[in-house]
PDB file of C-alpha atoms in Angstrom:
ATOM      1  CA  MET E   1     -41.590  35.711  46.440  1.00 48.00           C
ATOM      2  CA  GLY E   2     -41.958  31.970  45.231  1.00 60.00           C
ATOM      3  CA  LEU E   3     -43.319  32.081  41.274  1.00 68.00           C
ATOM      4  CA  SER E   4     -47.258  31.353  40.557  1.00 76.00           C
ATOM      5  CA  LYS E   5     -48.760  28.054  39.637  1.00 80.00           C
ATOM      6  CA  LYS E   6     -49.381  29.489  36.066  1.00 81.00           C
ATOM      7  CA  GLU E   7     -45.435  30.619  36.488  1.00 78.00           C
ATOM      8  CA  ILE E   8     -44.496  27.011  37.470  1.00 82.00           C
ATOM      9  CA  GLU E   9     -47.181  25.400  34.583  1.00 84.00           C
ATOM     10  CA  LEU E  10     -44.995  27.893  32.636  1.00 85.00           C
ATOM     11  CA  LEU E  11     -41.878  26.724  33.365  1.00 85.00           C
ATOM     12  CA  ILE E  12     -43.020  22.977  32.863  1.00 88.00           C
ATOM     13  CA  ASN E  13     -43.534  23.333  29.423  1.00 87.00           C
ATOM     14  CA  LYS E  14     -41.018  25.061  29.061  1.00 87.00           C
ATOM     15  CA  ILE E  15     -38.359  22.589  29.865  1.00 88.00           C
ATOM     16  CA  ARG E  16     -40.337  20.397  27.859  1.00 89.00           C
ATOM     17  CA  ASN E  17     -39.736  21.717  25.383  1.00 88.00           C
ATOM     18  CA  LYS E  18     -36.471  22.277  25.958  1.00 87.00           C
ATOM     19  CA  TYR E  19     -36.014  18.811  26.292  1.00 85.00           C
ATOM     20  CA  ASN E  20     -37.738  17.596  23.225  1.00 86.00           C
ATOM     21  CA  ASP E  21     -35.759  20.214  20.524  1.00 83.00           C
ATOM     22  CA  SER E  22     -32.587  19.271  22.494  1.00 82.00           C
ATOM     23  CA  ALA E  23     -33.258  15.719  21.652  1.00 80.00           C
ATOM     24  CA  LYS E  24     -33.505  16.207  18.450  1.00 79.00           C
ATOM     25  CA  ASN E  25     -30.700  18.378  17.727  1.00 77.00           C
ATOM     26  CA  TYR E  26     -28.730  16.606  19.745  1.00 75.00           C
ATOM     27  CA  GLY E  27     -30.385  12.979  21.157  1.00 78.00           C
ATOM     28  CA  SER E  28     -32.325  11.453  23.088  1.00 75.00           C
ATOM     29  CA  ASN E  29     -29.686   9.908  25.093  1.00 77.00           C
ATOM     30  CA  TRP E  30     -28.153  13.374  25.475  1.00 79.00           C
ATOM     31  CA  PHE E  31     -31.244  14.558  26.800  1.00 81.00           C
ATOM     32  CA  ASP E  32     -34.322  12.048  27.755  1.00 83.00           C
ATOM     33  CA  ILE E  33     -37.598  13.544  27.866  1.00 83.00           C
ATOM     34  CA  GLU E  34     -38.585  10.403  29.621  1.00 85.00           C
ATOM     35  CA  ALA E  35     -36.693  10.060  32.627  1.00 82.00           C
ATOM     36  CA  PHE E  36     -37.505  14.332  33.420  1.00 83.00           C
ATOM     37  CA  GLU E  37     -41.539  13.451  33.104  1.00 85.00           C
ATOM     38  CA  GLN E  38     -40.309  10.215  35.882  1.00 84.00           C
ATOM     39  CA  ARG E  39     -37.956  12.794  37.926  1.00 84.00           C
ATOM     40  CA  LEU E  40     -41.028  15.240  37.900  1.00 85.00           C
ATOM     41  CA  ARG E  41     -44.513  12.587  39.043  1.00 86.00           C
ATOM     42  CA  MET E  42     -41.951  11.400  41.587  1.00 81.00           C
ATOM     43  CA  THR E  43     -42.207  14.847  43.301  1.00 80.00           C
ATOM     44  CA  LEU E  44     -45.640  15.819  43.043  1.00 84.00           C
ATOM     45  CA  ASP E  45     -46.282  12.489  44.270  1.00 81.00           C
ATOM     46  CA  ASN E  46     -43.703  13.179  47.556  1.00 79.00           C
ATOM     47  CA  LYS E  47     -44.772  16.949  47.611  1.00 79.00           C
ATOM     48  CA  MET E  48     -41.521  17.978  46.895  1.00 78.00           C
ATOM     49  CA  ASN E  49     -40.311  21.848  46.366  1.00 81.00           C
ATOM     50  CA  LEU E  50     -41.286  21.614  43.521  1.00 81.00           C
ATOM     51  CA  GLU E  51     -40.083  25.203  42.590  1.00 79.00           C
ATOM     52  CA  GLY E  52     -36.364  24.298  43.781  1.00 79.00           C
ATOM     53  CA  PHE E  53     -37.117  21.285  41.873  1.00 80.00           C
ATOM     54  CA  LEU E  54     -37.970  22.913  38.906  1.00 82.00           C
ATOM     55  CA  LEU E  55     -35.084  25.476  39.004  1.00 79.00           C
ATOM     56  CA  ALA E  56     -32.878  22.698  39.319  1.00 80.00           C
ATOM     57  CA  GLU E  57     -33.814  21.045  35.850  1.00 82.00           C
ATOM     58  CA  VAL E  58     -33.413  24.189  33.996  1.00 83.00           C
ATOM     59  CA  ALA E  59     -29.744  24.891  35.767  1.00 81.00           C
ATOM     60  CA  ASN E  60     -29.248  21.400  34.399  1.00 80.00           C
ATOM     61  CA  LEU E  61     -29.837  21.338  31.223  1.00 82.00           C
ATOM     62  CA  GLU E  62     -27.543  24.005  30.766  1.00 81.00           C
ATOM     63  CA  LYS E  63     -25.325  21.692  31.749  1.00 82.00           C
ATOM     64  CA  ILE E  64     -25.969  19.019  29.869  1.00 80.00           C
ATOM     65  CA  LYS E  65     -25.776  21.464  26.536  1.00 79.00           C
ATOM     66  CA  GLU E  66     -22.070  22.823  27.407  1.00 77.00           C
ATOM     67  CA  THR E  67     -21.029  18.522  28.012  1.00 78.00           C
ATOM     68  CA  TYR E  68     -22.222  18.061  24.930  1.00 72.00           C
ATOM     69  CA  ASP E  69     -20.436  20.713  23.330  1.00 73.00           C
ATOM     70  CA  ASN E  70     -17.235  19.897  25.625  1.00 72.00           C
ATOM     71  CA  LYS E  71     -17.486  16.496  23.627  1.00 69.00           C
ATOM     72  CA  TYR E  72     -18.582  17.432  20.708  1.00 64.00           C
ATOM     73  CA  LYS E  73     -15.837  19.882  20.466  1.00 59.00           C
ATOM     74  CA  LYS E  74     -12.713  17.521  22.392  1.00 55.00           C
ATOM     75  CA  GLU E  75     -13.690  14.815  19.480  1.00 52.00           C
ATOM     76  CA  THR E  76     -14.307  17.399  16.070  1.00 50.00           C
ATOM     77  CA  SER E  77     -10.945  18.555  17.207  1.00 50.00           C
ATOM     78  CA  PHE E  78      -9.615  15.319  16.979  1.00 45.00           C
ATOM     79  CA  SER E  79     -11.203  13.619  14.193  1.00 48.00           C
ATOM     80  CA  ASP E  80      -9.903  17.098  12.102  1.00 55.00           C
ATOM     81  CA  ILE E  81      -6.352  16.584  13.903  1.00 49.00           C
ATOM     82  CA  VAL E  82      -6.018  13.055  12.140  1.00 45.00           C
ATOM     83  CA  GLU E  83      -7.851  13.793   9.142  1.00 54.00           C
ATOM     84  CA  LYS E  84      -5.001  16.668   8.652  1.00 56.00           C
ATOM     85  CA  ARG E  85      -2.421  14.261   9.711  1.00 54.00           C
ATOM     86  CA  MET E  86      -3.177  11.824   7.046  1.00 53.00           C
ATOM     87  CA  GLU E  87      -3.444  14.852   4.267  1.00 64.00           C
ATOM     88  CA  GLU E  88      -0.281  15.566   5.305  1.00 66.00           C
ATOM     89  CA  ASN E  89       1.618  12.404   5.298  1.00 70.00           C
ATOM     90  CA  SER E  90      -0.593  11.561   1.617  1.00 77.00           C
ATOM     91  CA  GLU E  91       1.352  15.046   0.388  1.00 80.00           C
ATOM     92  CA  ARG E  92       4.316  13.692   2.017  1.00 85.00           C
ATOM     93  CA  ILE E  93       4.160  10.600  -0.435  1.00 90.00           C
ATOM     94  CA  LYS E  94       2.886  12.276  -2.944  1.00 89.00           C
ATOM     95  CA  LYS E  95       6.459  13.903  -4.332  1.00 92.00           C
ATOM     96  CA  TYR E  96       7.095  10.162  -5.539  1.00 95.00           C
ATOM     97  CA  PRO E  97       6.451   8.183  -8.896  1.00 94.00           C
ATOM     98  CA  GLU E  98       3.226   6.468  -8.613  1.00 95.00           C
ATOM     99  CA  ILE E  99       3.273   3.152 -10.832  1.00 95.00           C
ATOM    100  CA  ARG E 100      -0.437   3.022 -10.962  1.00 94.00           C
ATOM    101  CA  PHE E 101       0.410  -1.143 -11.350  1.00 93.00           C
ATOM    102  CA  HIS E 102      -3.549  -1.828 -11.070  1.00 93.00           C
ATOM    103  CA  PRO E 103      -6.827   0.088 -10.548  1.00 92.00           C
ATOM    104  CA  LEU E 104      -7.363  -0.870  -6.971  1.00 91.00           C
ATOM    105  CA  ALA E 105      -4.239  -0.974  -5.544  1.00 93.00           C
ATOM    106  CA  HIS E 106      -3.423   1.449  -2.329  1.00 92.00           C
ATOM    107  CA  TYR E 107      -1.846   4.697  -3.884  1.00 90.00           C
ATOM    108  CA  GLU E 108       0.449   3.883  -0.660  1.00 92.00           C
ATOM    109  CA  ILE E 109       1.841   0.826  -1.984  1.00 95.00           C
ATOM    110  CA  CYS E 110       1.521   2.512  -6.003  1.00 95.00           C
ATOM    111  CA  HIS E 111       4.103   5.475  -4.321  1.00 95.00           C
ATOM    112  CA  LEU E 112       6.329   3.727  -2.783  1.00 96.00           C
ATOM    113  CA  TYR E 113       6.684   1.032  -5.071  1.00 97.00           C
ATOM    114  CA  GLY E 114       7.725   4.283  -7.556  1.00 97.00           C
ATOM    115  CA  ALA E 115      10.313   5.366  -4.545  1.00 97.00           C
ATOM    116  CA  MET E 116      11.697   2.047  -4.745  1.00 97.00           C
ATOM    117  CA  ARG E 117      12.137   1.540  -8.411  1.00 96.00           C
ATOM    118  CA  GLU E 118      13.684   4.842  -8.604  1.00 96.00           C
ATOM    119  CA  PHE E 119      16.271   4.340  -6.247  1.00 97.00           C
ATOM    120  CA  ALA E 120      16.693   0.791  -7.654  1.00 95.00           C
ATOM    121  CA  LEU E 121      17.185   2.355 -11.122  1.00 94.00           C
ATOM    122  CA  TYR E 122      19.195   5.684 -10.633  1.00 94.00           C
ATOM    123  CA  TYR E 123      20.553   6.314  -7.169  1.00 95.00           C
ATOM    124  CA  PHE E 124      21.629   2.453  -5.743  1.00 93.00           C
ATOM    125  CA  PRO E 125      24.012   1.782  -9.088  1.00 91.00           C
ATOM    126  CA  VAL E 126      26.700   4.554  -8.282  1.00 92.00           C
ATOM    127  CA  LEU E 127      27.653   2.510  -5.565  1.00 93.00           C
ATOM    128  CA  TRP E 128      28.984  -0.201  -7.961  1.00 90.00           C
ATOM    129  CA  MET E 129      30.964   2.651  -9.113  1.00 87.00           C
ATOM    130  CA  LEU E 130      33.120   2.988  -5.605  1.00 88.00           C
ATOM    131  CA  LEU E 131      33.068  -0.700  -3.945  1.00 88.00           C
ATOM    132  CA  THR E 132      35.871  -2.890  -4.718  1.00 84.00           C
ATOM    133  CA  GLY E 133      36.161  -6.408  -3.462  1.00 85.00           C
ATOM    134  CA  ASP E 134      33.954  -7.256  -0.126  1.00 87.00           C
ATOM    135  CA  LEU E 135      32.069  -4.430  -0.282  1.00 90.00           C
ATOM    136  CA  LYS E 136      31.352  -5.414  -3.784  1.00 89.00           C
ATOM    137  CA  GLU E 137      29.957  -9.308  -2.546  1.00 91.00           C
ATOM    138  CA  ARG E 138      27.811  -7.267   0.086  1.00 92.00           C
ATOM    139  CA  LEU E 139      25.981  -4.563  -3.163  1.00 92.00           C
ATOM    140  CA  ILE E 140      25.475  -7.800  -4.743  1.00 94.00           C
ATOM    141  CA  ARG E 141      23.739  -9.146  -2.184  1.00 95.00           C
ATOM    142  CA  LEU E 142      21.865  -6.448  -1.836  1.00 96.00           C
ATOM    143  CA  GLU E 143      20.827  -5.387  -5.200  1.00 94.00           C
ATOM    144  CA  ASP E 144      19.263  -8.981  -6.209  1.00 96.00           C
ATOM    145  CA  GLU E 145      16.655  -7.772  -3.051  1.00 97.00           C
ATOM    146  CA  PHE E 146      16.518  -4.913  -5.068  1.00 96.00           C
ATOM    147  CA  SER E 147      15.339  -6.265  -8.153  1.00 96.00           C
ATOM    148  CA  TYR E 148      12.893  -8.877  -6.275  1.00 97.00           C
ATOM    149  CA  LEU E 149      10.991  -5.829  -4.642  1.00 97.00           C
ATOM    150  CA  ALA E 150      11.321  -2.988  -7.212  1.00 97.00           C
ATOM    151  CA  ILE E 151      13.053  -3.722 -10.313  1.00 95.00           C
ATOM    152  CA  PRO E 152      10.467  -4.694 -13.705  1.00 93.00           C
ATOM    153  CA  ARG E 153      11.236  -7.168 -15.709  1.00 92.00           C
ATOM    154  CA  GLY E 154      11.443  -6.124 -19.488  1.00 89.00           C
ATOM    155  CA  LYS E 155       7.437  -5.110 -19.324  1.00 89.00           C
ATOM    156  CA  MET E 156       6.617  -6.751 -16.246  1.00 93.00           C
ATOM    157  CA  GLU E 157       5.863  -5.577 -12.610  1.00 95.00           C
ATOM    158  CA  SER E 158       8.930  -6.757  -9.855  1.00 97.00           C
ATOM    159  CA  LYS E 159       8.244  -9.755  -8.579  1.00 97.00           C
ATOM    160  CA  ARG E 160       7.044  -9.116  -5.243  1.00 97.00           C
ATOM    161  CA  ILE E 161       4.918  -6.802  -6.923  1.00 97.00           C
ATOM    162  CA  ASP E 162       3.301  -9.384  -8.739  1.00 96.00           C
ATOM    163  CA  ASP E 163       2.746 -11.235  -6.131  1.00 96.00           C
ATOM    164  CA  HIS E 164       0.786  -8.546  -4.752  1.00 96.00           C
ATOM    165  CA  LEU E 165      -0.824  -8.192  -7.954  1.00 95.00           C
ATOM    166  CA  LEU E 166      -1.713 -11.937  -8.107  1.00 95.00           C
ATOM    167  CA  ILE E 167      -4.226 -11.149  -5.471  1.00 95.00           C
ATOM    168  CA  LEU E 168      -5.285  -8.141  -6.673  1.00 94.00           C
ATOM    169  CA  LEU E 169      -7.075 -10.462  -9.668  1.00 94.00           C
ATOM    170  CA  ARG E 170      -8.465 -13.396  -7.627  1.00 92.00           C
ATOM    171  CA  SER E 171     -11.855 -13.053  -7.945  1.00 90.00           C
ATOM    172  CA  ASN E 172     -12.348 -14.070  -3.982  1.00 91.00           C
ATOM    173  CA  LYS E 173      -9.717 -11.456  -2.389  1.00 88.00           C
ATOM    174  CA  LYS E 174     -10.310 -10.720   0.851  1.00 91.00           C
ATOM    175  CA  ASP E 175      -9.384  -6.259   1.627  1.00 91.00           C
ATOM    176  CA  ILE E 176      -7.945  -8.241   4.855  1.00 93.00           C
ATOM    177  CA  GLU E 177      -5.687 -10.092   2.585  1.00 94.00           C
ATOM    178  CA  VAL E 178      -5.299  -7.378   0.255  1.00 93.00           C
ATOM    179  CA  GLU E 179      -4.412  -4.904   3.185  1.00 92.00           C
ATOM    180  CA  LYS E 180      -2.602  -7.093   4.977  1.00 93.00           C
ATOM    181  CA  ASP E 181      -0.076  -7.905   1.967  1.00 94.00           C
ATOM    182  CA  LYS E 182       0.364  -3.947   1.148  1.00 93.00           C
ATOM    183  CA  ASN E 183       1.553  -3.865   4.482  1.00 92.00           C
ATOM    184  CA  GLU E 184       4.415  -6.398   3.582  1.00 94.00           C
ATOM    185  CA  TYR E 185       5.761  -5.116   1.183  1.00 95.00           C
ATOM    186  CA  LEU E 186       6.289  -1.563   3.061  1.00 94.00           C
ATOM    187  CA  LYS E 187       8.322  -3.892   5.434  1.00 94.00           C
ATOM    188  CA  GLU E 188      10.018  -5.600   3.545  1.00 96.00           C
ATOM    189  CA  SER E 189      10.495  -2.098   1.630  1.00 96.00           C
ATOM    190  CA  ALA E 190      11.452  -0.391   4.802  1.00 95.00           C
ATOM    191  CA  PHE E 191      14.109  -3.722   6.036  1.00 95.00           C
ATOM    192  CA  LEU E 192      15.770  -3.074   2.780  1.00 97.00           C
ATOM    193  CA  LEU E 193      16.659   0.763   2.953  1.00 97.00           C
ATOM    194  CA  HIS E 194      17.603   0.129   6.681  1.00 95.00           C
ATOM    195  CA  LYS E 195      19.679  -2.254   5.371  1.00 96.00           C
ATOM    196  CA  VAL E 196      21.596   0.399   2.719  1.00 96.00           C
ATOM    197  CA  ILE E 197      21.191   2.963   5.667  1.00 95.00           C
ATOM    198  CA  ASP E 198      23.029   0.769   7.267  1.00 95.00           C
ATOM    199  CA  PHE E 199      25.631  -0.271   5.043  1.00 96.00           C
ATOM    200  CA  THR E 200      26.227   3.744   4.061  1.00 95.00           C
ATOM    201  CA  LYS E 201      26.527   4.967   7.522  1.00 94.00           C
ATOM    202  CA  GLU E 202      30.001   2.379   7.347  1.00 94.00           C
ATOM    203  CA  LEU E 203      31.057   3.509   4.048  1.00 94.00           C
ATOM    204  CA  LEU E 204      31.360   6.530   4.901  1.00 92.00           C
ATOM    205  CA  ASN E 205      33.266   6.069   8.317  1.00 91.00           C
ATOM    206  CA  LYS E 206      35.984   4.363   5.997  1.00 89.00           C
ATOM    207  CA  ARG E 207      38.788   6.557   4.627  1.00 89.00           C
ATOM    208  CA  PHE E 208      39.565   5.942   0.814  1.00 89.00           C
ATOM    209  CA  PRO E 209      41.182   8.593  -0.650  1.00 90.00           C
ATOM    210  CA  GLN E 210      39.421   8.215  -3.896  1.00 89.00           C
ATOM    211  CA  TRP E 211      36.376   8.460  -2.913  1.00 89.00           C
ATOM    212  CA  GLU E 212      37.722  11.910  -1.821  1.00 91.00           C
ATOM    213  CA  LYS E 213      37.501  12.928  -5.908  1.00 88.00           C
ATOM    214  CA  PRO E 214      34.801  13.948  -8.263  1.00 86.00           C
ATOM    215  CA  LEU E 215      32.220  11.049  -9.112  1.00 85.00           C
ATOM    216  CA  THR E 216      33.053  10.382 -13.029  1.00 82.00           C
ATOM    217  CA  PHE E 217      30.799   7.767 -14.797  1.00 78.00           C
ATOM    218  CA  GLU E 218      33.260   6.039 -16.539  1.00 73.00           C
ATOM    219  CA  LYS E 219      32.977   3.133 -14.857  1.00 71.00           C
ATOM    220  CA  LEU E 220      28.771   3.145 -14.199  1.00 74.00           C
ATOM    221  CA  TYR E 221      29.105   0.704 -17.934  1.00 70.00           C
ATOM    222  CA  ILE E 222      25.612   1.334 -18.614  1.00 75.00           C
ATOM    223  CA  GLU E 223      23.872   3.725 -21.316  1.00 72.00           C
ATOM    224  CA  GLY E 224      21.239   5.672 -22.343  1.00 78.00           C
ATOM    225  CA  GLU E 225      18.832   7.236 -21.123  1.00 86.00           C
ATOM    226  CA  LYS E 226      19.228   5.754 -17.568  1.00 84.00           C
ATOM    227  CA  LYS E 227      22.918   6.599 -17.299  1.00 82.00           C
ATOM    228  CA  ARG E 228      21.604  10.502 -18.125  1.00 88.00           C
ATOM    229  CA  THR E 229      19.235  10.732 -15.673  1.00 91.00           C
ATOM    230  CA  ILE E 230      22.159   8.893 -13.362  1.00 87.00           C
ATOM    231  CA  SER E 231      24.571  12.166 -14.013  1.00 88.00           C
ATOM    232  CA  LYS E 232      21.927  14.778 -13.608  1.00 90.00           C
ATOM    233  CA  ILE E 233      21.268  13.288  -9.665  1.00 90.00           C
ATOM    234  CA  PHE E 234      24.722  13.462  -9.126  1.00 91.00           C
ATOM    235  CA  PRO E 235      26.069  16.865 -10.375  1.00 89.00           C
ATOM    236  CA  ASN E 236      29.909  17.587  -9.003  1.00 86.00           C
ATOM    237  CA  VAL E 237      29.553  16.007  -6.123  1.00 89.00           C
ATOM    238  CA  THR E 238      32.346  13.558  -4.490  1.00 93.00           C
ATOM    239  CA  GLY E 239      32.327   9.412  -4.035  1.00 91.00           C
ATOM    240  CA  TYR E 240      31.321  10.878  -0.449  1.00 93.00           C
ATOM    241  CA  GLY E 241      28.665  13.153  -1.318  1.00 93.00           C
ATOM    242  CA  ALA E 242      27.253  10.180  -3.534  1.00 92.00           C
ATOM    243  CA  ILE E 243      27.281   7.676  -1.167  1.00 94.00           C
ATOM    244  CA  LEU E 244      25.819  10.501   1.438  1.00 95.00           C
ATOM    245  CA  LYS E 245      23.386  11.266  -0.838  1.00 94.00           C
ATOM    246  CA  ILE E 246      22.070   7.896  -1.474  1.00 95.00           C
ATOM    247  CA  ASN E 247      22.074   7.190   2.746  1.00 96.00           C
ATOM    248  CA  HIS E 248      19.716  10.039   2.692  1.00 96.00           C
ATOM    249  CA  LEU E 249      17.793   9.392   0.271  1.00 96.00           C
ATOM    250  CA  ALA E 250      16.455   6.469   1.844  1.00 95.00           C
ATOM    251  CA  LEU E 251      16.574   7.833   5.219  1.00 95.00           C
ATOM    252  CA  GLN E 252      13.268  10.401   3.918  1.00 94.00           C
ATOM    253  CA  ILE E 253      11.954   7.550   1.978  1.00 95.00           C
ATOM    254  CA  ILE E 254      11.584   5.498   5.728  1.00 93.00           C
ATOM    255  CA  ASP E 255      10.324   8.985   7.271  1.00 91.00           C
ATOM    256  CA  ASP E 256       8.065  10.187   4.861  1.00 91.00           C
ATOM    257  CA  PHE E 257       6.429   6.669   4.429  1.00 91.00           C
ATOM    258  CA  ARG E 258       6.024   6.239   8.185  1.00 89.00           C
ATOM    259  CA  LEU E 259       8.211   3.088   8.348  1.00 90.00           C
ATOM    260  CA  SER E 260      10.703   4.206  11.103  1.00 88.00           C
ATOM    261  CA  ALA E 261       9.541   1.273  12.893  1.00 86.00           C
ATOM    262  CA  PHE E 262      10.320  -1.302  10.848  1.00 86.00           C
ATOM    263  CA  ARG E 263      13.937  -3.026  11.620  1.00 84.00           C
ATOM    264  CA  GLU E 264      15.351  -6.795  11.061  1.00 79.00           C
ATOM    265  CA  LYS E 265      15.584  -8.049  14.425  1.00 67.00           C
ATOM    266  CA  THR E 266      19.613  -9.065  14.827  1.00 55.00           C
ATOM    267  CA  PHE E 267      20.611 -11.633  16.969  1.00 40.00           C
TER     268      PHE E 267
END
């Protein structure tokens, strides 16, 4: 037995109300009442099976809602994953010193600058105690790059950070210019850290008996608080142990700042 005329009218009104309510909650692009009305008129004009049409519309409403929920959940899930990863990455770099050289400087460059400065001042100098001859010549070239990127000049920041600061201080600066130069600093730092990683790997493959002995600091021609800090970082380690520690920190910075893809091409 089919639906009565009154039951059909009630069902039509129920479907209309469902479309209207759903359009308010989920958007008319998903729940288009006008499209329903056109389908209804076409069914009536062509004397089609009205009851079958209405039951199909009820099923269609449920299907649209199911599709919407699935899409929304996926988008929410993806958004949550991205947000979580951004938070995790932010936490990973917060362990490095933050040098806030300008209020508008991005937190990523502030922390990488802090990491590079710490590396340059308290880790890299240990290699001067170990290397001689041609190896020391290569060390000089690496130190020049650290000086440019990360070592402060008296009360001023490093030369490279000072260049970034000039962009931040421009009255007509564009966000894209600041972002581009920030990324350049990250890339240049990655290039240098990869050089350090390759250099220390090479050193670890060399066999020098003196590097197997505990590290002493007589040849570290640095005084005061800086020397005390370096001594605390490298307690009771051999020369090889110190090189390995320097290698590990460079690798860790690369990993924490997601810079592994930035390596200079060699031909």
